[in-house]
CSV table of C-alpha atoms and ligand atoms in Angstrom, one decimal:
chain,number,residue,atom,x,y,z
A,23,MET,CA,-11.9,-7.7,20.1
A,24,THR,CA,-13.4,-4.5,21.5
A,25,GLN,CA,-11.6,-3.3,24.5
A,26,ASP,CA,-13.6,-1.2,27.0
A,27,THR,CA,-11.6,2.0,27.3
A,28,ASP,CA,-14.3,4.3,28.5
A,29,ASP,CA,-12.2,5.5,31.5
A,30,ALA,CA,-9.2,6.0,29.4
A,31,ALA,CA,-11.2,7.8,26.7
A,32,GLN,CA,-12.6,10.2,29.3
A,33,HIS,CA,-9.3,11.1,30.7
A,34,ASP,CA,-7.2,11.0,27.6
A,35,ARG,CA,-8.5,13.8,25.5
A,36,PRO,CA,-8.4,13.6,22.5
A,37,PRO,CA,-10.1,11.5,21.1
A,38,GLY,CA,-12.6,10.5,23.6
A,39,ALA,CA,-13.7,13.8,25.1
A,40,GLY,CA,-16.8,14.9,23.4
A,41,CYS,CA,-17.1,11.5,22.0
A,42,PRO,CA,-20.9,10.7,21.9
A,43,ALA,CA,-20.2,6.9,22.1
A,44,GLY,CA,-18.3,7.6,25.3
A,45,GLY,CA,-15.2,5.7,24.4
A,46,GLY,CA,-15.3,2.0,23.5
A,47,ALA,CA,-12.2,2.5,21.5
A,48,VAL,CA,-10.9,-0.5,19.6
A,49,ARG,CA,-7.2,-1.3,19.3
A,50,LEU,CA,-6.3,-1.0,15.7
A,51,THR,CA,-3.9,-3.9,15.9
A,52,GLU,CA,-6.8,-6.1,16.9
A,53,LEU,CA,-8.5,-5.4,13.5
A,54,ALA,CA,-5.6,-7.1,11.8
A,55,GLY,CA,-5.5,-9.9,9.3
A,56,GLY,CA,-9.0,-11.5,9.7
A,57,GLU,CA,-10.7,-13.3,6.8
A,58,ALA,CA,-13.7,-10.9,6.3
A,59,MET,CA,-12.6,-7.4,7.1
A,60,SER,CA,-15.8,-5.9,5.8
A,61,GLU,CA,-17.7,-7.5,8.6
A,62,VAL,CA,-15.3,-6.0,11.2
A,63,TYR,CA,-15.8,-2.6,9.7
A,64,GLU,CA,-19.5,-3.1,9.6
A,65,ARG,CA,-19.5,-3.9,13.3
A,66,LEU,CA,-17.5,-0.7,14.0
A,67,ARG,CA,-19.8,1.3,11.8
A,68,ALA,CA,-22.9,-0.1,13.6
A,69,ARG,CA,-21.4,0.8,17.0
A,70,HIS,CA,-19.7,4.2,16.3
A,71,GLY,CA,-21.0,5.5,13.0
A,72,ALA,CA,-18.7,6.9,10.3
A,73,VAL,CA,-15.9,7.9,12.7
A,74,ALA,CA,-14.7,5.6,15.4
A,75,PRO,CA,-12.4,6.2,18.4
A,76,VAL,CA,-9.4,3.8,18.0
A,77,LEU,CA,-6.1,3.1,19.8
A,78,LEU,CA,-2.8,2.9,17.9
A,79,ASP,CA,0.2,0.9,19.1
A,80,GLY,CA,0.9,1.8,22.8
A,81,ASP,CA,-2.7,2.8,23.2
A,82,VAL,CA,-2.2,6.2,21.6
A,83,PRO,CA,-5.7,7.5,20.7
A,84,ALA,CA,-6.8,8.4,17.2
A,85,TRP,CA,-10.0,8.5,15.1
A,86,LEU,CA,-10.7,6.0,12.4
A,87,VAL,CA,-12.6,7.4,9.5
A,88,LEU,CA,-14.9,4.7,8.2
A,89,GLY,CA,-17.4,6.5,6.0
A,90,TYR,CA,-16.7,7.1,2.3
A,91,ALA,CA,-18.1,10.7,2.3
A,92,GLU,CA,-16.3,11.5,5.6
A,93,LEU,CA,-13.0,10.2,4.2
A,94,CYS,CA,-13.4,12.3,1.1
A,95,HIS,CA,-14.2,15.3,3.3
A,96,VAL,CA,-11.1,14.7,5.4
A,97,THR,CA,-8.8,14.3,2.4
A,98,TRP,CA,-10.2,17.2,0.4
A,99,ARG,CA,-10.5,19.8,3.2
A,100,SER,CA,-6.8,20.4,3.6
A,101,ASP,CA,-7.7,23.6,5.4
A,102,LEU,CA,-9.1,21.5,8.2
A,103,PHE,CA,-7.0,18.3,8.1
A,104,ALA,CA,-3.3,18.3,7.1
A,105,ARG,CA,-0.8,15.6,6.5
A,106,ASP,CA,1.3,17.3,9.0
A,107,PRO,CA,2.3,15.2,12.0
A,108,ALA,CA,4.0,18.2,13.6
A,109,ARG,CA,0.5,19.2,14.7
A,110,TRP,CA,0.0,16.0,16.7
A,111,ASN,CA,-1.2,16.6,20.3
A,112,GLN,CA,0.0,13.2,21.4
A,113,TRP,CA,3.8,13.5,20.8
A,114,HIS,CA,4.4,13.3,24.5
A,115,ARG,CA,3.1,9.7,24.4
A,116,ILE,CA,5.3,8.6,21.5
A,117,PRO,CA,8.6,6.8,22.5
A,118,PRO,CA,11.6,6.9,20.2
A,119,ASP,CA,11.1,3.2,19.3
A,120,TRP,CA,7.3,3.5,18.6
A,121,PRO,CA,6.7,1.0,15.8
A,122,LEU,CA,4.7,3.4,13.6
A,123,LEU,CA,7.2,6.2,13.9
A,124,PRO,CA,8.7,5.7,10.4
A,125,PHE,CA,5.3,6.0,8.8
A,126,VAL,CA,4.7,9.3,10.5
A,127,ALA,CA,8.2,10.8,10.4
A,128,TYR,CA,8.6,10.6,6.6
A,129,GLN,CA,5.5,12.8,6.1
A,130,ALA,CA,7.1,15.9,7.7
A,131,ASP,CA,8.3,18.5,5.2
A,132,SER,CA,7.5,16.3,2.2
A,133,SER,CA,5.4,18.6,0.0
A,134,ARG,CA,8.3,20.0,-2.2
A,135,ARG,CA,9.7,16.5,-2.7
A,136,SER,CA,6.3,15.0,-3.3
A,137,ALA,CA,5.5,17.5,-6.1
A,138,VAL,CA,8.8,16.7,-7.9
A,139,VAL,CA,8.3,13.0,-7.5
A,140,GLY,CA,4.9,13.3,-9.2
A,141,GLU,CA,6.3,15.2,-12.1
A,142,VAL,CA,9.2,12.8,-12.5
A,143,LEU,CA,6.9,9.7,-12.5
A,144,GLU,CA,4.9,11.4,-15.2
A,145,GLN,CA,7.9,11.1,-17.5
A,146,VAL,CA,8.2,7.4,-17.2
A,147,ASP,CA,7.5,5.7,-20.5
A,148,GLY,CA,4.6,3.3,-19.9
A,149,PHE,CA,5.5,1.1,-22.9
A,150,GLU,CA,9.1,0.8,-21.7
A,151,LEU,CA,7.8,-0.1,-18.2
A,152,GLU,CA,5.5,-2.8,-19.7
A,153,ARG,CA,8.4,-4.2,-21.7
A,154,ILE,CA,10.6,-4.4,-18.6
A,155,CYS,CA,7.7,-6.0,-16.6
A,156,ARG,CA,7.3,-8.7,-19.2
A,157,GLU,CA,11.0,-9.4,-19.2
A,158,VAL,CA,11.2,-9.5,-15.4
A,159,ALA,CA,8.0,-11.7,-15.3
A,160,GLY,CA,9.5,-14.1,-17.8
A,161,ASP,CA,12.8,-14.4,-15.9
A,162,LEU,CA,11.0,-14.9,-12.6
A,163,ILE,CA,8.6,-17.5,-13.9
A,164,ALA,CA,11.4,-19.3,-15.7
A,165,ARG,CA,13.0,-19.9,-12.2
A,166,PHE,CA,10.1,-22.0,-11.0
A,167,ALA,CA,8.2,-23.0,-14.1
A,168,HIS,CA,9.8,-26.4,-14.2
A,169,HIS,CA,9.0,-27.2,-10.6
A,170,GLY,CA,5.2,-27.4,-11.1
A,171,ARG,CA,4.8,-25.6,-7.7
A,172,ALA,CA,5.7,-22.2,-6.4
A,173,GLU,CA,5.1,-19.9,-3.5
A,174,LEU,CA,4.0,-16.9,-5.5
A,175,MET,CA,4.3,-14.1,-3.0
A,176,SER,CA,8.0,-14.4,-2.5
A,177,ALA,CA,8.9,-15.9,-5.9
A,178,TYR,CA,6.9,-13.5,-8.0
A,179,ALA,CA,4.5,-10.9,-6.5
A,180,HIS,CA,7.1,-9.2,-4.2
A,181,ALA,CA,10.0,-9.5,-6.5
A,182,LEU,CA,8.4,-8.2,-9.7
A,183,PRO,CA,7.5,-4.7,-8.8
A,184,LEU,CA,10.8,-4.2,-7.0
A,185,LEU,CA,12.9,-5.4,-9.9
A,186,ALA,CA,10.8,-3.3,-12.4
A,187,LEU,CA,11.2,-0.2,-10.2
A,188,VAL,CA,14.9,-0.7,-9.6
A,189,ARG,CA,15.4,-0.8,-13.4
A,190,MET,CA,13.2,2.3,-13.9
A,191,CYS,CA,15.4,4.0,-11.3
A,192,GLY,CA,18.5,3.2,-13.5
A,193,MET,CA,19.8,0.8,-10.9
A,194,ARG,CA,21.6,-2.4,-11.8
A,195,PRO,CA,19.7,-5.2,-10.1
A,196,ASP,CA,22.7,-7.3,-9.2
A,197,ASP,CA,25.4,-4.6,-8.6
A,198,ASP,CA,23.1,-2.3,-6.7
A,199,GLY,CA,21.8,-5.2,-4.6
A,200,ALA,CA,18.1,-5.5,-5.5
A,201,ALA,CA,17.6,-8.7,-3.4
A,202,GLU,CA,19.2,-7.0,-0.3
A,203,LEU,CA,17.1,-3.9,-0.9
A,204,LEU,CA,13.9,-6.0,-0.9
A,205,ASP,CA,15.0,-7.6,2.4
A,206,ASP,CA,15.8,-4.2,4.0
A,207,LEU,CA,12.5,-2.7,2.7
A,208,ARG,CA,10.7,-5.5,4.4
A,209,ILE,CA,12.6,-5.0,7.7
A,210,GLY,CA,12.3,-1.2,7.5
A,211,LEU,CA,8.7,-0.8,6.3
A,212,ASP,CA,6.9,-3.9,7.4
A,213,ILE,CA,6.4,-3.7,11.2
A,214,GLU,CA,5.8,-7.5,11.4
A,215,ALA,CA,9.2,-8.3,9.9
A,216,GLU,CA,12.0,-9.3,12.3
A,217,GLY,CA,15.2,-7.2,12.3
A,218,ASN,CA,16.4,-3.8,13.2
A,219,SER,CA,14.4,-1.3,11.1
A,220,ALA,CA,16.7,1.6,11.9
A,221,GLU,CA,19.7,-0.4,10.6
A,222,ALA,CA,17.7,-1.5,7.6
A,223,PHE,CA,17.0,2.2,6.7
A,224,LEU,CA,20.7,3.0,7.0
A,225,ARG,CA,21.6,0.3,4.6
A,226,ILE,CA,18.8,1.4,2.2
A,227,ASP,CA,20.1,5.0,2.5
A,228,ARG,CA,23.7,3.9,1.8
A,229,ARG,CA,22.7,1.8,-1.2
A,230,ILE,CA,20.6,4.5,-2.8
A,231,ARG,CA,23.1,7.3,-2.0
A,232,ALA,CA,25.7,5.4,-4.0
A,233,VAL,CA,23.4,5.3,-7.0
A,234,VAL,CA,22.6,9.0,-6.6
A,235,ALA,CA,26.3,9.8,-6.6
A,236,ARG,CA,26.8,7.7,-9.8
A,237,LYS,CA,23.9,9.3,-11.6
A,238,ARG,CA,25.2,12.8,-10.7
A,239,SER,CA,28.2,12.2,-12.8
A,240,ARG,CA,26.6,10.0,-15.4
A,241,PRO,CA,22.9,10.9,-15.9
A,242,ALA,CA,20.6,8.7,-18.0
A,243,PRO,CA,16.9,8.6,-18.8
A,244,ASP,CA,15.8,7.2,-15.5
A,245,ILE,CA,13.9,8.2,-12.3
A,246,VAL,CA,17.0,9.0,-10.2
A,247,SER,CA,18.7,11.2,-12.9
A,248,ARG,CA,15.4,13.0,-13.5
A,249,LEU,CA,15.0,13.8,-9.8
A,250,LEU,CA,18.6,15.1,-9.8
A,251,GLY,CA,18.0,17.2,-13.0
A,252,HIS,CA,14.7,18.7,-11.8
A,253,ALA,CA,14.6,22.5,-12.0
A,254,VAL,CA,14.0,22.9,-8.3
A,255,ARG,CA,17.4,21.5,-7.6
A,256,LEU,CA,16.8,18.9,-4.9
A,257,SER,CA,19.6,18.2,-2.5
A,258,ASP,CA,21.2,14.7,-2.5
A,259,ASP,CA,19.3,14.1,0.8
A,260,GLU,CA,16.0,15.0,-0.9
A,261,VAL,CA,16.7,12.9,-4.0
A,262,VAL,CA,17.6,9.9,-1.7
A,263,ALA,CA,14.3,10.4,0.2
A,264,GLY,CA,12.5,10.7,-3.1
A,265,VAL,CA,13.8,7.4,-4.4
A,266,VAL,CA,13.1,5.7,-1.1
A,267,THR,CA,9.6,7.1,-1.2
A,268,VAL,CA,9.0,5.9,-4.8
A,269,ILE,CA,10.3,2.4,-4.1
A,270,GLY,CA,8.9,2.2,-0.6
A,271,PHE,CA,5.4,3.3,-1.6
A,272,ALA,CA,5.3,1.2,-4.8
A,273,GLN,CA,6.8,-2.1,-3.9
A,274,GLU,CA,4.5,-3.4,-1.1
A,275,PRO,CA,1.1,-2.3,-2.3
A,276,THR,CA,1.8,-3.3,-5.8
A,277,ALA,CA,3.0,-6.7,-4.7
A,278,HIS,CA,-0.2,-7.3,-2.7
A,279,TRP,CA,-2.3,-5.9,-5.5
A,280,ILE,CA,-0.8,-8.7,-7.7
A,281,GLY,CA,-1.2,-11.3,-4.9
A,282,ASN,CA,-4.8,-10.4,-4.0
A,283,THR,CA,-5.8,-10.4,-7.7
A,284,VAL,CA,-4.3,-13.8,-8.4
A,285,HIS,CA,-6.0,-15.0,-5.2
A,286,LEU,CA,-9.3,-13.7,-6.4
A,287,LEU,CA,-8.9,-15.2,-9.9
A,288,LEU,CA,-8.0,-18.6,-8.4
A,289,THR,CA,-10.7,-18.7,-5.7
A,290,ASP,CA,-13.7,-17.1,-7.1
A,291,ASP,CA,-15.9,-19.1,-9.6
A,292,ARG,CA,-17.0,-15.9,-11.3
A,293,PHE,CA,-13.5,-15.5,-12.5
A,294,ALA,CA,-12.4,-19.1,-12.8
A,295,VAL,CA,-14.5,-19.6,-15.9
A,296,LYS,CA,-13.3,-16.5,-17.5
A,297,VAL,CA,-9.6,-16.5,-16.7
A,298,LEU,CA,-8.5,-17.8,-20.1
A,299,GLY,CA,-11.0,-15.6,-21.9
A,300,GLY,CA,-8.7,-12.6,-22.1
A,301,ARG,CA,-7.8,-9.4,-20.3
A,302,LEU,CA,-11.3,-8.2,-19.4
A,303,SER,CA,-11.5,-10.6,-16.5
A,304,VAL,CA,-8.1,-9.6,-15.3
A,305,ASP,CA,-9.0,-5.9,-15.5
A,306,GLU,CA,-12.2,-6.6,-13.6
A,307,ALA,CA,-10.4,-8.6,-10.9
A,308,LEU,CA,-7.7,-5.9,-10.5
A,309,ASN,CA,-10.5,-3.3,-10.0
A,310,GLU,CA,-12.5,-5.4,-7.7
A,311,VAL,CA,-9.5,-6.0,-5.5
A,312,LEU,CA,-9.0,-2.2,-5.2
A,313,TRP,CA,-12.6,-1.9,-4.0
A,314,LEU,CA,-13.0,-5.0,-1.8
A,315,ASN,CA,-9.6,-6.3,-0.8
A,316,SER,CA,-7.3,-3.3,-1.2
A,317,PRO,CA,-3.7,-3.6,-0.2
A,318,SER,CA,-4.0,-0.2,1.5
A,319,GLN,CA,-6.4,-0.9,4.4
A,320,ASN,CA,-5.8,2.0,6.8
A,321,LEU,CA,-3.5,5.0,6.4
A,322,LEU,CA,-1.8,7.1,9.0
A,323,GLY,CA,-2.9,9.8,8.6
A,324,ARG,CA,-4.1,13.4,8.8
A,325,TRP,CA,-4.0,15.8,11.7
A,326,ALA,CA,-6.8,18.3,12.5
A,327,ILE,CA,-5.7,21.9,12.0
A,328,ARG,CA,-8.4,23.3,14.3
A,329,ASP,CA,-11.3,22.0,16.4
A,330,THR,CA,-14.0,20.8,14.1
A,331,VAL,CA,-17.0,18.4,14.0
A,332,LEU,CA,-16.8,15.3,11.8
A,333,ALA,CA,-19.8,12.9,11.6
A,334,GLY,CA,-21.1,14.3,14.8
A,335,ARG,CA,-17.7,13.9,16.7
A,336,THR,CA,-15.8,16.7,18.2
A,337,VAL,CA,-12.3,16.5,16.7
A,338,ARG,CA,-9.8,18.6,18.5
A,339,ALA,CA,-6.9,20.5,16.9
A,340,GLY,CA,-3.9,18.1,16.7
A,341,ASP,CA,-6.0,14.9,16.8
A,342,CYS,CA,-4.8,12.2,14.5
A,343,LEU,CA,-7.2,10.7,12.0
A,344,VAL,CA,-6.5,7.3,10.4
A,345,LEU,CA,-7.9,7.0,6.9
A,346,GLY,CA,-10.0,3.9,6.8
A,347,ILE,CA,-9.6,3.1,3.1
A,348,ALA,CA,-11.0,-0.4,3.2
A,349,ALA,CA,-13.9,0.6,5.5
A,350,ALA,CA,-14.8,3.5,3.3
A,351,ASN,CA,-14.6,1.4,0.1
A,352,SER,CA,-17.1,-1.0,1.7
A,353,ASP,CA,-19.4,1.7,3.0
A,354,PRO,CA,-22.9,0.4,2.2
A,355,ARG,CA,-24.0,3.9,1.2
A,356,VAL,CA,-21.6,3.7,-1.7
A,357,LEU,CA,-21.5,0.0,-2.5
A,358,ALA,CA,-25.2,-0.1,-2.8
A,359,GLU,CA,-25.0,2.3,-5.8
A,360,ALA,CA,-21.6,1.3,-7.3
A,361,PRO,CA,-21.1,-2.5,-7.7
A,362,ALA,CA,-17.4,-3.0,-7.4
A,363,ALA,CA,-17.0,-5.5,-10.2
A,364,GLU,CA,-18.0,-2.9,-12.8
A,365,SER,CA,-15.6,-0.4,-14.3
A,366,ASN,CA,-16.2,2.1,-11.5
A,367,ARG,CA,-12.8,3.5,-10.4
A,368,ALA,CA,-14.1,5.7,-7.6
A,369,HIS,CA,-12.5,3.5,-4.9
A,370,LEU,CA,-10.2,5.1,-2.4
A,371,ALA,CA,-7.4,2.5,-2.6
A,372,PHE,CA,-4.9,5.1,-3.9
A,373,GLY,CA,-6.0,7.6,-1.3
A,374,ASN,CA,-7.7,10.8,-2.1
A,375,GLY,CA,-7.1,14.6,-2.3
A,376,THR,CA,-3.8,16.4,-2.4
A,377,ASN,CA,-1.7,13.7,-0.8
A,378,ARG,CA,-3.0,10.7,-2.6
A,379,CYS,CA,-0.9,8.4,-4.6
A,380,PRO,CA,0.2,10.6,-7.5
A,381,TYR,CA,-1.9,10.0,-10.6
A,382,PRO,CA,1.1,9.0,-12.8
A,383,ALA,CA,2.1,6.4,-10.1
A,384,THR,CA,-1.3,4.8,-10.3
A,385,LEU,CA,-0.9,4.3,-14.0
A,386,LEU,CA,2.5,2.8,-13.5
A,387,ALA,CA,1.1,0.5,-10.7
A,388,ASP,CA,-1.6,-0.6,-13.1
A,389,ILE,CA,0.9,-1.5,-15.8
A,390,ILE,CA,3.1,-3.4,-13.3
A,391,ALA,CA,0.2,-5.3,-11.7
A,392,ARG,CA,-1.7,-6.0,-15.0
A,393,THR,CA,1.4,-7.2,-16.8
A,394,ALA,CA,2.4,-9.4,-13.9
A,395,VAL,CA,-1.0,-11.1,-13.7
A,396,GLU,CA,-1.4,-11.5,-17.5
A,397,ALA,CA,2.1,-12.9,-17.9
A,398,LEU,CA,1.5,-15.4,-15.2
A,399,LEU,CA,-1.7,-16.7,-16.7
A,400,GLU,CA,-0.3,-16.8,-20.2
A,401,ARG,CA,2.8,-18.8,-19.2
A,402,LEU,CA,1.0,-21.1,-16.6
A,403,PRO,CA,-2.5,-21.4,-18.0
A,404,ASP,CA,-3.6,-24.2,-15.7
A,405,ILE,CA,-2.3,-22.5,-12.5
A,406,ALA,CA,-4.3,-23.4,-9.4
A,407,LEU,CA,-4.1,-23.0,-5.7
A,408,ALA,CA,-2.0,-25.7,-4.1
A,409,THR,CA,-3.8,-25.6,-0.8
A,410,ASP,CA,-7.3,-25.3,0.6
A,411,PRO,CA,-8.4,-21.6,0.3
A,412,ASP,CA,-9.2,-21.6,4.0
A,413,ALA,CA,-5.6,-22.5,4.8
A,414,LEU,CA,-4.3,-19.2,3.3
A,415,ARG,CA,-3.2,-16.7,5.9
A,416,TRP,CA,-3.6,-12.9,5.7
A,417,ARG,CA,-0.9,-10.7,7.1
A,418,PRO,CA,-1.6,-9.7,10.7
A,419,SER,CA,-1.5,-6.0,9.9
A,420,ALA,CA,-4.1,-3.3,10.3
A,421,TRP,CA,-2.4,-1.3,7.5
A,422,VAL,CA,-1.7,-3.7,4.7
A,423,ARG,CA,-4.0,-6.4,3.3
A,424,GLY,CA,-2.1,-9.2,1.7
A,425,LEU,CA,-1.3,-12.9,1.9
A,426,THR,CA,1.7,-14.2,3.8
A,427,ALA,CA,2.1,-16.9,1.2
A,428,LEU,CA,0.3,-18.0,-2.0
A,429,PRO,CA,1.2,-21.6,-2.9
A,430,VAL,CA,0.2,-22.6,-6.4
A,431,GLU,CA,0.6,-25.6,-8.7
A,432,PHE,CA,0.7,-26.0,-12.4
A,433,THR,CA,1.9,-28.3,-15.1
A,434,PRO,CA,5.7,-28.0,-15.2
A,435,ASP,CA,6.8,-26.0,-18.2
A,436,GLY,CA,3.3,-25.7,-19.6
A,437,PRO,CA,0.4,-28.1,-20.2
A,438,SER,CA,2.0,-30.0,-23.1
A,439,ALA,CA,4.4,-31.6,-20.6
A,440,ARG,CA,1.6,-33.1,-18.5
A,441,ARG,CA,-0.3,-34.4,-21.5
A,442,ALA,CA,2.9,-36.1,-22.8
B,11,LIG,C1,4.3,1.9,-9.4
B,11,LIG,C2,3.6,1.8,-8.2
B,11,LIG,C3,3.5,3.0,-7.3
B,11,LIG,C4,4.2,4.1,-7.1
B,11,LIG,C5,5.4,4.5,-7.9
B,11,LIG,C6,3.6,4.8,-6.0
B,11,LIG,C7,4.1,6.1,-5.5
B,11,LIG,C8,3.5,6.8,-4.5
B,11,LIG,C9,4.0,8.0,-4.1
B,11,LIG,C10,5.3,8.7,-4.6
B,11,LIG,C11,3.2,8.5,-3.1
B,11,LIG,C12,3.2,9.8,-2.4
B,11,LIG,C13,4.1,9.8,-1.2
B,11,LIG,C14,4.3,11.2,-0.7
B,11,LIG,O1,3.8,12.2,-1.3
B,11,LIG,O2,4.8,11.3,0.4
B,11,LIG,C15,2.1,7.5,-3.0
B,11,LIG,C16,1.1,7.6,-2.1
B,11,LIG,C17,0.1,6.6,-1.9
B,11,LIG,N1,0.1,5.4,-2.6
B,11,LIG,FE1,1.2,4.9,-4.2
B,11,LIG,N2,2.5,4.2,-5.5
B,11,LIG,C18,2.4,3.0,-6.3
B,11,LIG,C19,1.4,2.0,-6.1
B,11,LIG,C20,0.4,2.1,-5.2
B,11,LIG,C21,-0.6,1.1,-5.0
B,11,LIG,C22,-0.7,-0.2,-5.8
B,11,LIG,C23,-1.4,1.5,-4.1
B,11,LIG,C24,-2.7,0.8,-3.5
B,11,LIG,C25,-3.4,0.1,-4.1
B,11,LIG,C26,-0.9,2.8,-3.6
B,11,LIG,C27,-1.5,3.6,-2.6
B,11,LIG,C28,-1.1,4.8,-2.2
B,11,LIG,C29,-1.7,5.6,-1.2
B,11,LIG,C30,-3.0,5.2,-0.4
B,11,LIG,C31,-1.0,6.8,-1.0
B,11,LIG,C32,-1.3,7.9,-0.1
B,11,LIG,C33,-0.5,8.0,1.1
B,11,LIG,C34,-1.0,9.1,2.0
B,11,LIG,O3,-2.0,9.7,1.8
B,11,LIG,O4,-0.3,9.4,2.9
B,11,LIG,N3,0.2,3.1,-4.3
B,11,LIG,N4,2.4,6.5,-3.8
């Protein structure tokens, strides 16, 4: 899995020049989707220390920050590292169809919009969101409860956060095309999905623009209207970008937070005995996933503002740093002191520093994921995996950690039916 790129690293500065390991960069795509990612990161740590040279798609060089302390340093020191891709010293190597371009491009000029989005999310009523999530969960489960089997990722985990968010945005799930939105988000944001991502973004833009126009004339207590009514007076373009950011950032990680938690509950004996015991075990599982199997694995990124030294590496102005969230969470220097299963919330799954997932968003994510998992266990108490755990497949992505499918079985319409 390690590609010997010593020559490339020496000629392609940065990263590579000044690199004490003398190259040995790993292609990030080759880290993708394995069973035990912590072992992969451990090997990288053993070879390179807390900051490793890596290659992004198209062999574009970057640094992967693997250490917990180093990742905190990079995300707190906004005077040294900015979420500002305009600083990148590798733009000359980036073709217009570079697969990671959408993840980089959206970050430009986003600080005004991000601040407003954070404020607006703070106004969302958590009780109302929980009520909506319960309703959506009930509707979704009712569609498959009588079958006795389901593929939970598509039938539940992906659909629930999207439907809840669409309703919090004041959209009408059917009229505003929630199902099509989900498909387009997958094509647009998921680089493994087939389809033309530029066209998918155009359709997303058109759909949300129509909602924005409607809310301009008829505001209501929802996210879109609040973005429109904010005192900074965002333009329609900024509001559309804000809504895409909220839904785009929320849907996929929350879906995989739900999926990875259900997976943990159904495959780990520590939880199996406690699943029916109440919400404590669900809370523990949700927290453990954010430490040890976080949906956010690696994050692109930060860009060095000036030459600096990080974990003994010379990082040049304009170098790109990938935030190794999963690696940092499993940093032995931290895990040794902070067992993940306890109520320690110092994981980095939501990012860190100024550009982290906004605090109100993390509370909303928690409501959506917890309600989804609890509703599932309440309604289908004997739910079990319908396949050998080893047959489950993780998405082949270096960025997102989640299952491609989660087949489950249960007594159709509840346990009483099976007993009868
Ligand atoms: C209701 C659910 C969620 C909402 C509404 C939400 C919203 C957001 C927003 C608005 C941003 C900032 C984007 C920007 O400033 O450009 C963000 C960033 C982020 N979110 Fe969330 N999010 C949700 C769930 C999650 C979950 C479940 C995770 C992972 C477990 C997550 C991880 C992150 C991370 C790592 C960032 C930082 C990105 C960066 O530094 O570039 N989010 N989120």
